[in-house]
Amino acid sequence: MLVLKGKSVNTGITIGPLALFHRNTISTAERKIEDVAAEIDRFQAAREAAIRQLQALYEKALAKVGEEQAAVFEVHQMMLEDDDYIDSIVGQIEEKQCNAEAAVENTAQQFATMFREMDDAYMQARAADVLDISRRVEQELCGGQGIDFSKYDEVIIAADDLAPSETMQLDTDKILGFITSGGSANSHTAILARTLGIAAIVNTGTQLHQDVDGLLAIVDGTTGTVYINPDAETLARMQQAQKEEKDRRKRLELVRGLPSATKDGKAVEIFANIGNPDNLPQVLANDAEGIGLFRSEFLYLGRTDYPTEEEQFEAYKKTVQALPGKKVVIRTLDIGADKKVDYFNLAEEENPALGMRAIRICLTRPELFKTQLRALCRASAFGKIAVMFPMIISVKEIRRAKELLQEVRQDLDRRRIAYDKDMEIGIMIETPAAAIMSDDLAKEVDFFSIGSNDLTQYTLAIDRQQTQLDSFFDAHHPAVLRLIGQTIANGHQAGIWVGICGELGADLSLTETFLRMGVDELSVSPQSVLPLRDTVRSLDLSK
């Protein structure tokens, strides 16, 4: 029996035969060519074919996982249209009089090396993207015979890593799971797997070979463990655990529609986090009581210019109308840090996570901010919207944001356009500064929502996307929990409600801790709603 440990992408247990992922061999060996112009035309034709393929993948992903996750394929198309990338390949064909395959491969490796050497974790992750798009072009140059994805049926796939395009081309309804020796739990592929509900373990650090192809494998997403060719005792134990997991899922259906309250009567609202209106069916299917974090930046990503007020208004209106009577907390623009948008023309920064992002952009570009605020106010006439400002660190910032909101309201009043005059205003608590100052900040708003992901990152001074630091990263660190407890206490002291919308909200080992702190709302991914409600209903805080 071979036991591997990695990073779990999804909880749950799956058992089935292992299938090594085979990519077709592509020859990129350099050779001299006679007709330079014809070779450049051959490259351009392959590049355009690759762009068409990526557009088809985008449309498939859009229908299956929504706009936020599909955006990676728009990014890949943009990379294939990048002038620096194209000029490098064309330049090599001209200067070296070499074949297009070699020029593409050389450029891919140069760009990938450049990305890997950058300090920013987001940019480091782009190395995999440039290699993925380049392989697609090379495949087209070599005849277009791609991977036979149809043969992966009812198997657990083992690979060095899977590109997002490879994940989407698999028939995900037939794949039992996958394990990769590399990759990250925050990669595009991992996020796609999580969204699609595929059992997956990444970054095991062990490259598997032909001798394990076809062997029985177990993926334990609860512990991040993979068992290959398990002994009888391990197989029996994991089969029992899998049965218990299935029974647990059946039990979750019994809490559908029931109050999210402990045995001794402590009630908490369980909301969902979503990235765009395409996620609404998941919110409804998982019986969320509202939306605690609607990430509005999906409107700005994957395009070449700013969204109009009307585009934003329609998206917000569609969301609240789909959830009549339920609260929808919409976070204003949170671009920057790991979310790059070229047309914003933001200056290059040594450390983007500590730079121009979120509310800082909005307050320095007030007309951009007011366009979004007008759309939000107008949509509030059609449902229960609450607006939430991200990355707040001072009272001054809140007051300035509220001033801009008031200017928008006055303009709507003059134009006799309806909006909810009682719309709640809140802020995210994402930095130690905000948590420490939460007693003063609470006097300015109607609610707090604690963004535990960034709060943990900034408290521990560890980039949460930097996998080499995983052994140092502790989301349960006492300092983080103290800041959360302090924020809840200060919020209640001022008479406002306090929620948690980061990943810790779905951490069932902390549910009782948060309820004892007095948290009023927990906002989690849609699939985490019922497990969280089940846990809440099992607790008795009087003991």
Coordinates of C-alpha atoms in Angstrom, one line a residue:
M1 CA 0.0 0.0 0.0
L2 CA 1.3 3.5 -1.0
V3 CA 0.1 6.4 1.2
L4 CA 0.3 10.0 0.0
K5 CA -0.5 13.2 1.8
G6 CA -1.5 16.4 0.1
K7 CA -3.8 19.4 0.2
S8 CA -7.5 18.6 0.1
V9 CA -9.7 20.5 -2.4
N10 CA -13.0 18.9 -1.4
T11 CA -14.1 16.9 1.6
G12 CA -15.6 13.5 1.1
I13 CA -14.3 10.0 0.3
T14 CA -14.2 8.4 -3.1
I15 CA -12.9 4.9 -4.0
G16 CA -12.1 3.6 -7.5
P17 CA -9.5 2.6 -10.1
L18 CA -6.6 4.9 -10.7
A19 CA -5.9 6.2 -14.2
L20 CA -2.7 8.0 -15.1
F21 CA -3.4 11.1 -17.2
H22 CA -1.6 10.8 -20.6
R23 CA -0.8 13.8 -22.7
N24 CA 0.1 13.4 -26.4
T25 CA 3.7 13.7 -27.1
I26 CA 4.5 17.0 -28.9
S27 CA 7.7 17.5 -30.8
T28 CA 9.1 21.0 -30.3
A29 CA 12.6 20.3 -31.4
E30 CA 14.2 23.2 -33.3
R31 CA 14.7 22.9 -37.0
K32 CA 15.5 25.2 -39.9
I33 CA 12.7 26.3 -42.2
E34 CA 12.8 27.7 -45.7
D35 CA 9.8 30.0 -45.9
V36 CA 9.7 32.4 -42.9
A37 CA 6.5 34.1 -43.9
A38 CA 4.7 30.8 -44.4
E39 CA 5.9 29.7 -40.9
I40 CA 4.6 32.9 -39.3
D41 CA 1.3 32.3 -41.0
R42 CA 1.2 28.8 -39.7
F43 CA 1.8 30.0 -36.2
Q44 CA -0.9 32.7 -36.5
A45 CA -3.4 30.1 -37.8
A46 CA -2.7 27.8 -34.9
R47 CA -2.9 30.7 -32.4
E48 CA -6.3 31.7 -33.8
A49 CA -7.6 28.1 -33.6
A50 CA -6.5 28.0 -30.0
I51 CA -8.4 31.2 -29.2
R52 CA -11.5 29.7 -30.8
Q53 CA -11.1 26.5 -28.7
L54 CA -10.7 28.7 -25.5
Q55 CA -13.9 30.6 -26.4
A56 CA -15.7 27.3 -26.6
L57 CA -14.3 26.2 -23.2
Y58 CA -15.3 29.6 -21.7
E59 CA -18.9 29.0 -22.9
K60 CA -18.9 25.5 -21.5
A61 CA -17.5 26.7 -18.2
L62 CA -19.9 29.6 -18.0
A63 CA -22.9 27.2 -18.2
K64 CA -21.4 24.7 -15.7
V65 CA -19.6 26.8 -13.1
G66 CA -20.6 30.4 -13.6
E67 CA -18.8 33.5 -14.9
E68 CA -16.3 33.9 -12.1
Q69 CA -14.7 30.5 -12.6
A70 CA -15.1 30.7 -16.4
A71 CA -13.1 33.9 -16.5
V72 CA -9.8 32.0 -16.6
F73 CA -10.5 31.0 -20.2
E74 CA -11.1 34.7 -21.1
V75 CA -7.7 35.4 -19.5
H76 CA -6.1 32.7 -21.6
Q77 CA -7.5 34.2 -24.8
M78 CA -6.1 37.6 -23.8
M79 CA -2.7 36.0 -23.2
L80 CA -2.7 34.6 -26.7
E81 CA -3.5 38.1 -28.0
D82 CA -0.7 39.7 -26.0
D83 CA 1.7 41.6 -28.2
D84 CA 4.8 40.7 -26.2
Y85 CA 4.0 37.0 -26.5
I86 CA 3.3 37.2 -30.2
D87 CA 6.3 39.4 -31.0
S88 CA 8.6 37.0 -29.1
I89 CA 7.4 34.0 -31.2
V90 CA 7.4 35.9 -34.5
G91 CA 10.8 37.4 -33.7
Q92 CA 12.4 34.0 -33.1
I93 CA 10.9 32.6 -36.3
E94 CA 12.4 35.5 -38.2
E95 CA 15.8 35.7 -36.5
K96 CA 16.5 32.0 -36.1
Q97 CA 14.6 30.8 -39.2
C98 CA 13.2 28.2 -36.9
N99 CA 10.0 26.2 -36.9
A100 CA 6.9 27.7 -35.0
E101 CA 6.8 24.8 -32.5
A102 CA 10.3 25.6 -31.2
A103 CA 9.6 29.3 -31.1
V104 CA 6.4 28.8 -29.1
E105 CA 8.1 26.5 -26.7
N106 CA 11.1 28.8 -26.2
T107 CA 8.8 31.8 -25.5
A108 CA 6.6 29.7 -23.2
Q109 CA 9.6 28.7 -21.1
Q110 CA 11.0 32.3 -21.0
F111 CA 7.7 33.8 -19.9
A112 CA 7.1 31.0 -17.4
T113 CA 10.5 31.6 -15.8
M114 CA 9.8 35.4 -15.7
F115 CA 6.5 34.8 -13.9
R116 CA 8.0 32.3 -11.4
E117 CA 10.7 34.8 -10.4
M118 CA 8.2 37.5 -9.5
D119 CA 7.5 38.2 -5.8
D120 CA 3.7 38.3 -6.2
A121 CA 2.1 34.9 -5.7
Y122 CA -0.7 35.8 -8.2
M123 CA 1.9 36.5 -10.9
Q124 CA 3.8 33.3 -10.1
A125 CA 0.7 31.3 -10.7
R126 CA 0.6 32.8 -14.3
A127 CA 3.5 30.6 -15.2
A128 CA 1.2 27.6 -15.4
D129 CA -1.2 29.6 -17.6
V130 CA 1.4 30.6 -20.2
L131 CA 2.6 27.0 -20.4
D132 CA -1.1 25.8 -20.9
I133 CA -1.9 28.2 -23.7
S134 CA 1.4 27.5 -25.4
R135 CA 0.8 23.7 -25.3
R136 CA -2.5 24.3 -26.9
V137 CA -0.9 26.2 -29.8
E138 CA 1.8 23.6 -30.1
Q139 CA -0.8 20.9 -30.2
E140 CA -2.5 22.7 -33.1
L141 CA 0.8 23.1 -34.9
C142 CA 1.4 19.3 -34.6
G143 CA -1.9 18.4 -36.2
G144 CA -4.5 19.2 -33.6
Q145 CA -4.8 15.7 -32.2
G146 CA -5.6 16.4 -28.6
I147 CA -6.1 14.2 -25.5
D148 CA -8.8 11.6 -25.7
F149 CA -10.8 12.7 -22.7
S150 CA -13.6 10.2 -23.3
K151 CA -11.5 7.3 -21.9
Y152 CA -11.5 8.7 -18.4
D153 CA -14.8 7.2 -17.1
E154 CA -15.5 6.3 -13.5
V155 CA -11.8 6.6 -12.5
I156 CA -9.6 8.7 -10.2
I157 CA -7.2 10.6 -12.4
A158 CA -3.5 10.9 -11.4
A159 CA -1.4 13.6 -12.9
D160 CA 1.5 15.9 -12.3
D161 CA -1.0 18.7 -12.5
L162 CA -4.1 19.5 -14.5
A163 CA -4.6 22.7 -16.4
P164 CA -8.0 24.4 -16.1
S165 CA -8.6 23.6 -19.7
E166 CA -7.9 19.9 -19.1
T167 CA -10.2 19.9 -16.1
M168 CA -13.1 21.4 -18.1
Q169 CA -12.7 19.0 -21.0
L170 CA -13.1 16.0 -18.8
D171 CA -16.6 14.7 -18.4
T172 CA -16.8 15.8 -14.8
D173 CA -20.0 13.9 -14.2
K174 CA -18.1 10.7 -14.8
I175 CA -14.8 11.5 -13.0
L176 CA -14.6 10.1 -9.4
G177 CA -11.8 12.4 -8.4
F178 CA -8.2 13.4 -9.1
I179 CA -4.9 13.6 -7.4
T180 CA -1.9 15.7 -8.5
S181 CA 1.7 15.7 -7.4
G182 CA 1.9 19.5 -7.9
G183 CA -0.6 22.3 -7.9
S184 CA -2.1 24.4 -5.2
A185 CA -5.4 24.3 -3.3
N186 CA -5.9 27.9 -4.6
S187 CA -5.2 27.2 -8.2
H188 CA -7.8 27.7 -10.9
T189 CA -8.0 23.9 -11.4
A190 CA -8.6 23.4 -7.6
I191 CA -11.3 26.1 -7.6
L192 CA -13.0 24.5 -10.6
A193 CA -12.9 21.1 -8.9
R194 CA -14.4 22.6 -5.7
T195 CA -17.2 24.3 -7.7
L196 CA -18.0 21.1 -9.5
G197 CA -17.9 19.0 -6.4
I198 CA -15.1 16.7 -7.6
A199 CA -13.0 14.9 -4.9
A200 CA -9.5 16.1 -5.2
I201 CA -6.1 16.0 -3.5
V202 CA -3.3 18.3 -4.8
N203 CA 0.4 18.8 -4.1
T204 CA 1.2 15.3 -2.9
G205 CA 4.8 15.8 -4.0
T206 CA 5.0 12.3 -5.4
Q207 CA 5.0 11.7 -9.2
L208 CA 3.2 8.5 -10.0
H209 CA 4.2 6.1 -12.8
Q210 CA 2.8 3.4 -15.0
D211 CA 3.1 0.7 -12.4
V212 CA 0.1 2.2 -10.4
D213 CA -2.2 2.6 -13.4
G214 CA -5.4 0.6 -12.8
L215 CA -4.8 0.0 -9.1
L216 CA -7.5 0.7 -6.6
A217 CA -7.2 4.1 -4.9
I218 CA -8.9 5.9 -2.1
V219 CA -9.1 9.7 -1.9
D220 CA -9.9 10.9 1.6
G221 CA -10.8 14.6 1.2
T222 CA -11.3 14.9 5.0
T223 CA -7.7 14.3 5.8
G224 CA -5.9 15.0 2.5
T225 CA -4.8 11.4 2.3
V226 CA -4.5 9.1 -0.8
Y227 CA -4.3 5.3 -0.4
I228 CA -3.1 3.4 -3.5
N229 CA -3.5 -0.4 -3.5
P230 CA -4.9 -0.3 0.1
D231 CA -4.7 -3.4 2.3
A232 CA -7.9 -5.1 3.4
E233 CA -8.1 -3.3 6.7
T234 CA -7.7 0.1 5.3
L235 CA -10.2 -0.5 2.5
A236 CA -12.8 -1.8 5.0
R237 CA -12.2 1.2 7.3
M238 CA -12.5 3.7 4.4
Q239 CA -15.6 2.0 3.0
Q240 CA -17.2 2.4 6.4
A241 CA -16.2 6.0 6.5
Q242 CA -17.6 6.5 3.0
K243 CA -20.9 5.0 4.1
E244 CA -21.0 7.2 7.1
E245 CA -20.3 10.2 4.8
K246 CA -23.2 9.2 2.6
D247 CA -25.5 8.8 5.6
R248 CA -24.4 12.2 6.8
R249 CA -25.4 13.7 3.5
K250 CA -28.8 12.1 3.7
R251 CA -29.2 13.5 7.3
L252 CA -28.4 17.0 5.9
E253 CA -31.5 16.9 3.9
L254 CA -33.5 16.6 7.1
V255 CA -32.3 20.0 8.3
R256 CA -33.4 21.7 5.0
G257 CA -36.0 24.4 5.9
L258 CA -35.4 24.1 9.7
P259 CA -34.2 27.0 11.9
S260 CA -30.4 27.5 12.2
A261 CA -30.5 27.4 16.0
T262 CA -28.8 25.5 18.8
K263 CA -30.7 23.1 21.1
D264 CA -30.8 25.9 23.8
G265 CA -32.2 28.4 21.3
K266 CA -29.2 30.4 20.1
A267 CA -30.1 31.4 16.6
V268 CA -27.6 32.3 13.8
E269 CA -28.2 33.3 10.2
I270 CA -26.5 31.1 7.7
F271 CA -25.9 32.9 4.4
A272 CA -24.0 32.1 1.2
N273 CA -21.0 33.6 -0.5
I274 CA -21.4 34.0 -4.3
G275 CA -19.3 35.4 -7.1
N276 CA -22.1 36.3 -9.6
P277 CA -25.8 35.8 -10.3
D278 CA -25.0 32.5 -12.1
N279 CA -24.4 31.0 -8.6
L280 CA -28.0 31.7 -7.5
P281 CA -29.3 28.2 -8.3
Q282 CA -26.7 26.8 -5.8
V283 CA -27.9 29.3 -3.2
L284 CA -31.5 28.2 -3.5
A285 CA -30.6 24.5 -3.9
N286 CA -28.6 24.6 -0.6
D287 CA -31.3 26.5 1.3
A288 CA -29.2 29.5 2.3
E289 CA -31.1 32.1 4.3
G290 CA -29.6 35.0 2.3
I291 CA -26.4 36.1 0.7
G292 CA -23.7 37.4 3.1
L293 CA -21.1 38.2 0.5
F294 CA -21.8 39.0 -3.2
R295 CA -18.5 39.7 -4.8
S296 CA -19.3 42.5 -7.3
E297 CA -15.9 42.5 -9.0
F298 CA -17.1 39.8 -11.4
L299 CA -18.6 42.7 -13.3
Y300 CA -15.2 44.2 -13.9
L301 CA -13.2 41.1 -14.7
G302 CA -12.7 39.5 -18.1
R303 CA -13.5 42.7 -20.1
T304 CA -11.7 45.6 -21.7
D305 CA -13.6 48.5 -20.2
Y306 CA -15.6 49.5 -17.1
P307 CA -19.1 48.1 -16.7
T308 CA -21.9 50.7 -17.1
E309 CA -24.3 51.7 -14.4
E310 CA -27.1 49.9 -16.3
E311 CA -25.1 46.6 -16.5
Q312 CA -24.4 46.7 -12.8
F313 CA -28.0 47.6 -12.0
E314 CA -29.4 44.7 -13.9
A315 CA -27.0 42.2 -12.2
Y316 CA -27.9 43.4 -8.7
K317 CA -31.6 43.6 -9.5
K318 CA -31.6 40.0 -10.9
T319 CA -29.9 38.8 -7.7
V320 CA -32.4 40.3 -5.2
Q321 CA -35.4 39.4 -7.3
A322 CA -34.3 35.8 -7.2
L323 CA -34.3 35.9 -3.4
P324 CA -37.5 37.7 -2.4
G325 CA -37.5 38.8 1.2
K326 CA -33.9 37.6 1.8
K327 CA -31.0 39.9 2.6
V328 CA -28.3 40.3 -0.1
V329 CA -25.1 41.9 1.2
I330 CA -23.2 43.3 -1.8
R331 CA -19.5 44.1 -1.4
T332 CA -18.4 47.1 -3.4
L333 CA -15.5 46.8 -5.8
D334 CA -12.6 44.8 -4.5
I335 CA -10.1 45.0 -7.4
G336 CA -6.3 44.9 -6.7
A337 CA -4.0 42.5 -4.9
D338 CA -4.5 39.2 -6.6
K339 CA -7.3 40.5 -8.9
K340 CA -5.7 42.4 -11.8
V341 CA -7.7 44.4 -14.4
D342 CA -5.6 46.0 -17.1
Y343 CA -7.9 48.8 -18.0
F344 CA -7.7 50.2 -14.4
N345 CA -4.1 51.1 -15.3
L346 CA -2.9 50.6 -11.7
A347 CA 0.7 51.2 -11.2
E348 CA 3.0 48.3 -10.6
E349 CA 3.5 47.6 -6.9
E350 CA 6.2 45.8 -4.9
N351 CA 3.5 44.3 -2.7
P352 CA 0.0 44.6 -4.2
A353 CA -1.7 43.0 -1.2
L354 CA -0.6 46.1 0.8
G355 CA -1.2 48.5 -2.0
M356 CA -3.9 50.2 -4.0
R357 CA -7.0 47.9 -3.7
A358 CA -10.7 47.8 -2.8
I359 CA -11.9 50.9 -1.0
R360 CA -8.6 52.7 -1.7
I361 CA -9.3 52.6 -5.4
C362 CA -12.9 53.7 -4.9
L363 CA -12.1 56.7 -2.7
T364 CA -9.4 57.9 -5.1
R365 CA -11.7 57.4 -8.1
P366 CA -15.0 58.7 -6.8
E367 CA -16.9 58.8 -10.1
L368 CA -16.1 55.1 -10.6
F369 CA -17.4 54.4 -7.1
K370 CA -20.5 56.6 -7.5
T371 CA -21.5 54.7 -10.6
Q372 CA -21.5 51.5 -8.6
L373 CA -23.3 53.1 -5.7
R374 CA -26.0 54.4 -8.0
A375 CA -26.6 51.0 -9.5
L376 CA -26.8 49.5 -6.0
C377 CA -29.2 52.1 -4.7
R378 CA -31.5 51.7 -7.7
A379 CA -31.5 47.9 -7.3
S380 CA -32.4 48.3 -3.6
A381 CA -35.9 49.3 -4.7
F382 CA -36.4 45.7 -5.8
G383 CA -35.2 43.7 -2.8
K384 CA -33.4 43.7 0.5
I385 CA -29.9 45.0 -0.4
A386 CA -27.2 45.8 2.1
V387 CA -24.0 47.5 0.9
M388 CA -20.6 46.6 2.3
F389 CA -17.3 48.5 2.0
P390 CA -14.1 46.3 1.9
M391 CA -10.6 46.9 3.3
I392 CA -11.7 49.7 5.7
I393 CA -9.0 50.7 8.2
S394 CA -10.3 54.1 9.6
V395 CA -13.3 56.1 10.5
K396 CA -12.3 58.7 7.9
E397 CA -12.7 56.2 5.1
I398 CA -16.2 55.2 6.3
R399 CA -17.3 58.8 6.5
R400 CA -15.9 59.6 3.0
A401 CA -17.7 56.5 1.5
K402 CA -20.9 57.5 3.2
E403 CA -20.6 61.1 1.9
L404 CA -20.3 59.7 -1.7
L405 CA -23.3 57.5 -1.0
Q406 CA -25.3 60.5 0.2
E407 CA -24.4 62.4 -2.9
V408 CA -25.7 59.5 -5.0
R409 CA -29.0 59.4 -2.9
Q410 CA -29.5 63.2 -3.3
D411 CA -29.0 62.9 -7.1
L412 CA -31.6 60.0 -7.2
D413 CA -34.0 62.1 -5.1
R414 CA -33.7 65.0 -7.6
R415 CA -34.4 62.6 -10.4
R416 CA -37.3 61.0 -8.4
I417 CA -35.7 57.5 -8.8
A418 CA -36.8 55.0 -6.1
Y419 CA -34.4 53.4 -3.7
D420 CA -34.4 51.9 -0.2
K421 CA -33.7 54.8 2.1
D422 CA -33.1 52.3 5.0
M423 CA -30.5 50.2 3.1
E424 CA -28.0 48.9 5.7
I425 CA -24.4 50.0 5.4
G426 CA -21.6 47.8 6.6
I427 CA -17.9 47.2 6.4
M428 CA -15.6 44.3 6.2
I429 CA -13.1 43.7 9.1
E430 CA -10.1 42.4 7.2
T431 CA -7.1 43.9 8.9
P432 CA -5.8 44.0 12.5
A433 CA -6.2 47.8 12.3
A434 CA -10.0 47.4 11.7
A435 CA -10.4 44.8 14.4
I436 CA -8.5 46.8 17.0
M437 CA -10.5 50.0 16.1
S438 CA -13.8 48.1 15.8
D439 CA -15.3 50.0 18.8
D440 CA -14.9 53.3 16.9
L441 CA -15.8 51.9 13.5
A442 CA -19.0 50.3 14.9
K443 CA -20.5 53.7 15.6
E444 CA -20.5 54.5 11.9
V445 CA -22.2 51.5 10.4
D446 CA -25.1 49.0 10.7
F447 CA -23.0 45.8 10.6
F448 CA -19.6 44.2 10.4
S449 CA -18.6 41.2 8.3
I450 CA -15.3 39.7 9.3
G451 CA -13.3 38.6 6.3
S452 CA -11.3 35.9 8.0
N453 CA -9.1 35.1 4.9
D454 CA -7.4 38.5 4.7
L455 CA -7.6 39.0 8.5
T456 CA -5.5 35.9 9.0
Q457 CA -3.1 36.8 6.2
Y458 CA -2.5 40.3 7.5
T459 CA -2.4 39.2 11.2
L460 CA 0.2 36.5 10.6
A461 CA 2.1 38.4 7.8
I462 CA 1.9 35.3 5.6
D463 CA 0.6 35.4 2.0
R464 CA -2.2 32.9 2.0
Q465 CA -1.4 32.0 -1.7
Q466 CA 2.2 31.2 -0.9
T467 CA 2.2 27.4 -0.6
Q468 CA 5.8 27.2 0.6
L469 CA 4.6 28.8 3.9
D470 CA 1.7 26.4 4.5
S471 CA 3.5 24.9 7.5
F472 CA 3.6 28.3 9.2
F473 CA 0.1 29.4 8.2
D474 CA -2.4 28.7 11.1
A475 CA -6.0 29.9 10.5
H476 CA -6.8 29.0 14.1
H477 CA -4.0 31.1 15.5
P478 CA -5.0 32.6 18.9
A479 CA -4.3 36.1 17.7
V480 CA -6.8 35.7 14.8
L481 CA -9.5 34.3 17.1
R482 CA -8.9 37.1 19.7
L483 CA -9.4 39.7 17.0
I484 CA -12.6 38.0 15.9
G485 CA -13.9 37.9 19.4
Q486 CA -13.0 41.5 20.1
T487 CA -14.7 42.6 16.9
I488 CA -17.9 40.7 17.8
A489 CA -17.9 42.2 21.3
N490 CA -17.3 45.7 20.1
G491 CA -20.0 45.4 17.4
H492 CA -22.6 44.2 20.0
Q493 CA -21.6 47.0 22.4
A494 CA -22.6 49.5 19.7
G495 CA -25.8 47.6 18.9
I496 CA -24.9 46.3 15.4
W497 CA -24.9 42.7 14.1
V498 CA -21.6 40.9 13.2
G499 CA -21.0 38.2 10.7
I500 CA -18.1 36.1 9.4
C501 CA -17.8 35.6 5.6
G502 CA -14.3 34.1 5.3
E503 CA -13.4 30.4 5.1
L504 CA -13.3 30.1 8.9
G505 CA -17.1 30.5 8.9
A506 CA -17.4 27.0 7.3
D507 CA -14.8 25.5 9.7
L508 CA -17.1 23.2 11.7
S509 CA -14.4 22.8 14.4
L510 CA -14.8 26.5 15.2
T511 CA -18.6 26.8 15.0
E512 CA -19.2 26.4 18.7
T513 CA -16.4 28.9 19.4
F514 CA -18.0 31.5 17.2
L515 CA -21.4 31.0 18.6
R516 CA -20.1 31.4 22.1
M517 CA -18.5 34.6 21.0
G518 CA -22.0 35.7 19.9
V519 CA -21.6 35.8 16.1
D520 CA -24.9 36.7 14.5
E521 CA -24.3 35.4 10.9
L522 CA -22.1 33.0 9.1
S523 CA -21.7 33.3 5.3
V524 CA -20.2 30.3 3.6
S525 CA -20.0 28.6 0.2
P526 CA -23.5 27.3 -0.8
Q527 CA -22.5 23.7 -0.4
S528 CA -21.4 24.4 3.2
V529 CA -24.8 25.8 4.3
L530 CA -26.5 22.5 5.3
P531 CA -23.5 20.9 7.0
L532 CA -23.1 24.1 9.0
R533 CA -26.8 24.2 10.0
D534 CA -26.6 20.6 11.0
T535 CA -23.7 21.4 13.3
V536 CA -25.4 24.4 14.8
R537 CA -28.5 22.4 15.6
S538 CA -26.4 19.7 17.3
L539 CA -24.9 22.2 19.8
D540 CA -26.1 23.0 23.3
L541 CA -24.4 26.2 24.5
S542 CA -25.9 25.9 28.0
K543 CA -23.6 23.1 28.8

